[in-house]
Short mmCIF file of C-alpha atoms in Angstrom, two decimals:
data_model
loop_
_atom_site.label_atom_id
_atom_site.label_comp_id
_atom_site.label_asym_id
_atom_site.label_seq_id
_atom_site.Cartn_x
_atom_site.Cartn_y
_atom_site.Cartn_z
CA GLU A 28 -101.36 -102.21 158.91
CA MET A 29 -101.40 -102.71 162.69
CA SER A 30 -101.23 -99.85 165.12
CA SER A 31 -99.40 -101.86 167.79
CA PHE A 32 -96.50 -103.03 165.63
CA GLU A 33 -94.40 -100.20 167.05
CA THR A 34 -94.55 -101.96 170.41
CA LEU A 35 -93.28 -105.19 168.89
CA GLU A 36 -90.68 -103.32 166.88
CA ALA A 37 -89.27 -101.77 170.06
CA ALA A 38 -89.10 -105.24 171.60
CA GLY A 39 -87.15 -106.52 168.60
CA PHE A 40 -89.87 -108.93 167.48
CA VAL A 41 -90.34 -107.37 164.05
CA LYS A 42 -88.28 -104.87 162.12
CA THR A 43 -90.99 -102.96 160.37
CA SER A 44 -94.72 -102.98 159.72
CA CYS A 45 -94.38 -101.33 156.33
CA VAL A 46 -92.71 -104.36 154.73
CA LEU A 47 -95.47 -106.61 156.04
CA ARG A 48 -98.18 -104.29 154.74
CA ASP A 49 -96.59 -104.01 151.30
CA LYS A 50 -96.08 -107.77 151.09
CA PHE A 51 -99.71 -108.61 151.71
CA CYS A 52 -100.91 -105.86 149.37
CA GLY A 53 -98.70 -107.35 146.65
CA ILE A 54 -100.02 -110.87 147.25
CA ALA A 55 -103.61 -109.62 147.03
CA GLN A 56 -102.93 -107.76 143.77
CA ASP A 57 -101.23 -110.78 142.19
CA ALA A 58 -104.10 -113.07 143.21
CA LEU A 59 -106.66 -110.73 141.63
CA LYS A 60 -104.71 -110.58 138.39
CA GLU A 61 -104.43 -114.36 138.14
CA LEU A 62 -108.05 -115.07 139.09
CA SER A 63 -109.90 -116.32 136.03
CA GLU A 64 -112.87 -118.02 137.59
CA ALA A 65 -114.78 -118.05 140.87
CA ILE A 66 -116.87 -120.71 142.51
CA LEU A 67 -119.94 -119.42 144.35
CA HIS A 68 -122.17 -121.74 146.40
CA ASP A 69 -125.87 -121.11 146.70
CA ALA A 70 -127.54 -120.92 150.12
CA GLN A 71 -128.20 -124.68 150.21
CA GLY A 72 -124.77 -125.64 148.91
CA GLN A 73 -126.45 -127.81 146.24
CA LYS A 74 -125.08 -126.04 143.17
CA THR A 75 -122.30 -123.72 142.15
CA VAL A 76 -121.98 -120.96 139.62
CA LYS A 77 -118.79 -121.02 137.61
CA VAL A 78 -117.79 -117.56 136.40
CA GLY A 79 -115.17 -117.64 133.66
CA ALA A 80 -112.78 -114.94 132.53
CA ASN A 81 -115.18 -114.02 129.73
CA GLY A 82 -117.89 -113.21 132.27
CA ASN A 83 -120.22 -116.03 131.24
CA ALA A 84 -121.85 -117.99 134.06
CA GLU A 85 -122.62 -121.68 134.02
CA THR A 86 -124.55 -123.56 136.73
CA ILE A 87 -122.99 -126.88 137.66
CA SER A 88 -124.00 -129.43 140.29
CA ALA A 89 -121.89 -129.75 143.43
CA LYS A 90 -121.97 -130.89 147.03
CA SER A 91 -119.49 -130.98 149.88
CA THR A 92 -116.07 -131.89 148.52
CA PHE A 93 -114.85 -133.40 151.81
CA VAL A 94 -115.27 -137.17 152.13
CA ASP A 95 -113.75 -139.56 154.67
CA SER A 96 -115.67 -142.83 154.88
CA SER A 97 -113.52 -144.37 157.62
CA ASN A 98 -114.98 -145.12 161.06
CA ILE A 99 -115.50 -142.26 163.50
CA GLY A 100 -112.99 -142.51 166.35
CA VAL A 101 -114.25 -139.73 168.65
CA LYS A 102 -117.53 -137.80 168.89
CA ILE A 103 -118.04 -134.48 170.68
CA SER A 104 -121.48 -132.83 170.72
CA GLY A 105 -122.49 -129.17 170.82
CA ILE A 106 -119.19 -127.28 170.59
CA THR A 107 -119.45 -123.54 169.86
CA PHE A 108 -117.07 -122.32 167.14
CA LEU A 109 -116.15 -118.80 166.06
CA SER A 110 -114.94 -119.96 162.64
CA PRO A 111 -117.17 -121.27 161.20
CA ARG A 112 -119.65 -119.52 163.48
CA GLY A 113 -122.17 -121.71 165.24
CA LYS A 114 -122.64 -124.82 167.35
CA PHE A 115 -121.30 -128.03 165.81
CA ASP A 116 -120.91 -131.71 166.56
CA VAL A 117 -117.31 -132.78 166.03
CA GLU A 118 -116.34 -136.10 164.45
CA ILE A 119 -112.72 -137.16 164.79
CA ARG A 120 -111.25 -139.82 162.52
CA ALA A 121 -107.70 -141.12 162.26
CA GLU A 122 -107.04 -138.95 159.19
CA SER A 123 -109.57 -136.13 159.52
CA LEU A 124 -112.06 -134.10 161.53
CA LYS A 125 -115.53 -132.88 160.55
CA LEU A 126 -117.88 -130.26 162.04
CA SER A 127 -121.59 -130.91 161.51
CA SER A 128 -124.77 -128.98 162.32
CA LYS A 129 -128.35 -129.03 161.03
CA GLY A 130 -127.60 -126.47 158.36
CA ALA A 131 -124.00 -127.12 157.39
CA GLU A 132 -120.94 -129.29 157.62
CA VAL A 133 -117.26 -128.70 157.00
CA GLY A 134 -114.25 -130.97 157.29
CA THR A 135 -110.58 -131.34 156.52
CA PHE A 136 -107.84 -133.93 156.71
CA TRP A 137 -105.31 -133.69 159.54
CA ARG A 138 -102.54 -133.36 156.97
CA ASN A 139 -104.07 -130.00 156.00
CA VAL A 140 -103.68 -128.70 159.57
CA GLU A 141 -100.36 -126.88 159.74
CA ASP A 142 -100.51 -125.55 163.31
CA PHE A 143 -102.68 -125.83 166.41
CA ILE A 144 -102.68 -122.64 168.50
CA LEU A 145 -103.98 -122.40 172.07
CA VAL A 146 -103.84 -119.01 173.80
CA PRO A 147 -105.56 -117.34 176.78
CA LEU A 148 -107.40 -114.09 176.12
CA PRO A 149 -106.40 -111.19 178.40
CA SER A 150 -108.77 -111.53 181.36
CA GLY A 151 -108.25 -108.26 183.26
CA THR A 152 -109.83 -108.68 186.68
CA ALA A 153 -111.85 -111.77 185.70
CA LYS A 154 -110.95 -114.87 187.70
CA VAL A 155 -112.01 -117.34 185.00
CA LYS A 156 -109.78 -117.50 181.93
CA THR A 157 -111.11 -117.73 178.37
CA PHE A 158 -109.08 -119.60 175.76
CA VAL A 159 -108.99 -119.53 171.98
CA ALA A 160 -108.04 -122.74 170.15
CA ALA A 161 -107.30 -122.43 166.43
CA LEU A 162 -106.42 -124.94 163.74
CA VAL A 163 -104.36 -123.17 161.08
CA LEU A 164 -104.97 -124.74 157.67
CA ASN A 165 -102.46 -125.09 154.84
CA GLU A 166 -105.20 -124.77 152.23
CA PRO A 167 -108.54 -122.99 152.83
CA ILE A 168 -111.69 -125.14 152.86
CA GLN A 169 -115.07 -124.23 151.42
CA HIS A 170 -117.95 -123.43 153.78
CA GLY A 171 -121.04 -122.12 152.00
CA LYS A 172 -119.97 -118.99 150.14
CA SER A 173 -116.86 -118.54 152.27
CA GLN A 174 -113.41 -120.06 152.43
CA LEU A 175 -112.00 -120.85 155.86
CA SER A 176 -108.29 -120.67 156.64
CA TYR A 177 -108.88 -121.32 160.34
CA LEU A 178 -111.14 -123.50 162.48
CA VAL A 179 -111.51 -121.65 165.78
CA LEU A 180 -113.34 -122.26 169.05
CA GLN A 181 -113.46 -120.18 172.21
CA SER A 182 -114.29 -121.54 175.66
CA LYS A 183 -113.83 -120.78 179.34
CA GLU A 184 -111.73 -123.00 181.55
CA THR A 185 -114.91 -123.79 183.54
CA ASP A 186 -116.87 -124.95 180.46
CA GLN A 187 -117.40 -128.69 180.15
CA ALA A 188 -117.69 -130.92 177.11
CA GLN A 189 -117.75 -134.69 176.78
CA ALA A 190 -116.02 -136.78 174.14
CA THR A 191 -117.22 -140.30 173.40
CA VAL A 192 -114.28 -142.38 172.22
CA VAL A 193 -115.73 -145.05 169.94
CA GLU A 194 -112.92 -146.91 168.22
CA PRO A 195 -110.38 -149.11 170.12
CA TRP A 196 -107.42 -147.39 168.45
CA ALA A 197 -108.70 -144.01 169.70
CA GLN A 198 -109.33 -145.37 173.21
CA GLU A 199 -105.76 -146.61 173.31
CA LYS A 200 -104.36 -143.23 172.26
CA LEU A 201 -106.63 -141.15 174.51
CA GLY A 202 -106.69 -143.49 177.50
CA GLY A 203 -110.41 -144.08 177.92
CA ALA A 204 -113.88 -144.41 176.41
CA VAL A 205 -115.25 -141.12 177.79
CA LEU A 206 -113.34 -137.87 178.25
CA THR A 207 -114.69 -134.78 180.02
CA SER A 208 -112.91 -131.44 180.00
CA SER A 209 -113.17 -127.90 178.66
CA PRO A 210 -113.72 -127.81 174.88
CA HIS A 211 -110.35 -126.22 174.14
CA ASP A 212 -108.51 -128.79 176.27
CA LEU A 213 -110.42 -131.67 174.66
CA LEU A 214 -109.58 -130.57 171.13
CA SER A 215 -105.99 -129.84 172.12
CA ASN A 216 -105.60 -133.30 173.65
CA ILE A 217 -107.12 -135.00 170.61
CA ALA A 218 -104.99 -133.01 168.15
CA GLN A 219 -101.84 -134.08 169.98
CA LYS A 220 -102.61 -137.75 170.65
CA VAL A 221 -104.71 -138.68 167.61
CA ALA A 222 -103.20 -136.47 164.91
CA GLY A 223 -99.72 -135.97 166.35
CA LYS A 224 -99.99 -132.19 166.22
CA SER A 225 -97.86 -130.07 168.54
CA VAL A 226 -99.74 -127.30 170.34
CA LEU A 227 -98.36 -123.79 169.95
CA LYS A 228 -98.82 -121.79 173.16
CA ASN A 229 -97.66 -118.48 174.52
CA ASN A 230 -94.11 -118.61 175.86
CA PRO A 231 -93.53 -115.98 178.58
CA TYR A 232 -89.84 -115.95 177.60
CA THR A 233 -90.88 -114.86 174.10
CA PHE A 234 -93.38 -112.21 175.16
CA ILE A 235 -95.25 -111.01 178.22
CA SER A 236 -96.89 -107.61 178.60
CA VAL A 237 -96.43 -105.17 181.45
CA GLY A 238 -99.74 -106.44 182.81
CA THR A 239 -98.46 -110.06 182.56
CA SER A 240 -100.75 -110.78 179.60
CA ALA A 241 -99.89 -113.01 176.65
CA ALA A 242 -101.12 -110.40 174.16
CA ILE A 243 -101.39 -106.69 173.42
CA LYS A 244 -104.41 -104.74 172.18
CA CYS A 245 -104.22 -104.19 168.47
CA ASN A 246 -106.26 -103.39 165.37
CA ILE A 247 -105.95 -104.08 161.67
CA LYS A 248 -106.41 -101.01 159.47
CA SER A 249 -108.22 -99.27 162.35
CA VAL A 250 -111.24 -101.49 161.70
CA HIS A 251 -110.75 -104.88 163.36
CA ASP A 252 -110.03 -104.54 167.07
CA GLY A 253 -108.54 -107.48 168.89
CA PHE A 254 -105.44 -108.94 170.49
CA LEU A 255 -102.04 -109.74 169.00
CA PHE A 256 -100.18 -112.75 170.43
CA PRO A 257 -96.41 -112.87 169.77
CA LEU A 258 -95.60 -116.60 169.65
CA ASP A 259 -92.40 -118.52 169.02
CA LYS A 260 -93.43 -119.25 165.42
CA GLY A 261 -95.09 -115.93 164.56
CA LEU A 262 -97.91 -113.47 165.29
CA PHE A 263 -101.48 -114.60 165.94
CA PHE A 264 -104.29 -112.03 165.77
CA VAL A 265 -107.71 -112.51 167.37
CA GLN A 266 -110.72 -111.50 166.51
CA LYS A 267 -110.27 -111.34 162.75
CA PHE A 268 -108.15 -114.46 162.74
CA LEU A 269 -104.73 -114.15 161.15
CA PHE A 270 -101.49 -116.05 161.74
CA ILE A 271 -98.28 -114.56 160.31
CA LYS A 272 -95.20 -116.76 160.48
CA LYS A 273 -91.90 -115.29 161.57
CA ASN A 274 -90.26 -116.19 158.28
CA GLU A 275 -92.89 -114.12 156.45
CA VAL A 276 -91.78 -110.96 158.27
CA THR A 277 -88.63 -109.44 156.78
#
């Protein structure tokens, strides 16, 4: 339940917040009823515990389920992500991307990326803008004990990152062997030219605040404070990341 939905309702963006709240409560209840087993990873990700409907636990061996053995097309080092949280090296392949660090790795195929969102956070009086880039996933991916529905980074327009383009096919698509730009622009460029993903940005004709911002202050259940971005395809909430498509709001 979001305290700022009244503002959007007055602007004609949504009809009611109650329907949305009831819908997600219903989905959560149905999921709990149908859940018969859970997979829990240990701290090293080397084994899982399978908990059946009868309550019995069985330890089974497991490692990362993501595998793409094709050649790496693009490498980017030391990018800070918010989801998963930490600094990761990014490996881009023709069909996938993978984030790697000393303690963890997580990856997904491009076909599992439904949307790529790039929005500027409200900056107030600050002269340097900060952007959030989010890959919205069709199916959540496992990361330790958590499941991720979004891969999200945040960077300032003055931040610099360098991408090494290894494979000839990637050099042809990206126009060079070395690319230097802000992290959010690099990932946006790669998502468009390598994976063919369109980038969903704020459209001032869809929404702009009185203070000429792309978002409004908002909270979820009076706990998670952040910003709500009305976009052409739906509502994107930052800091507890959530993307709600227009067709899911009735």
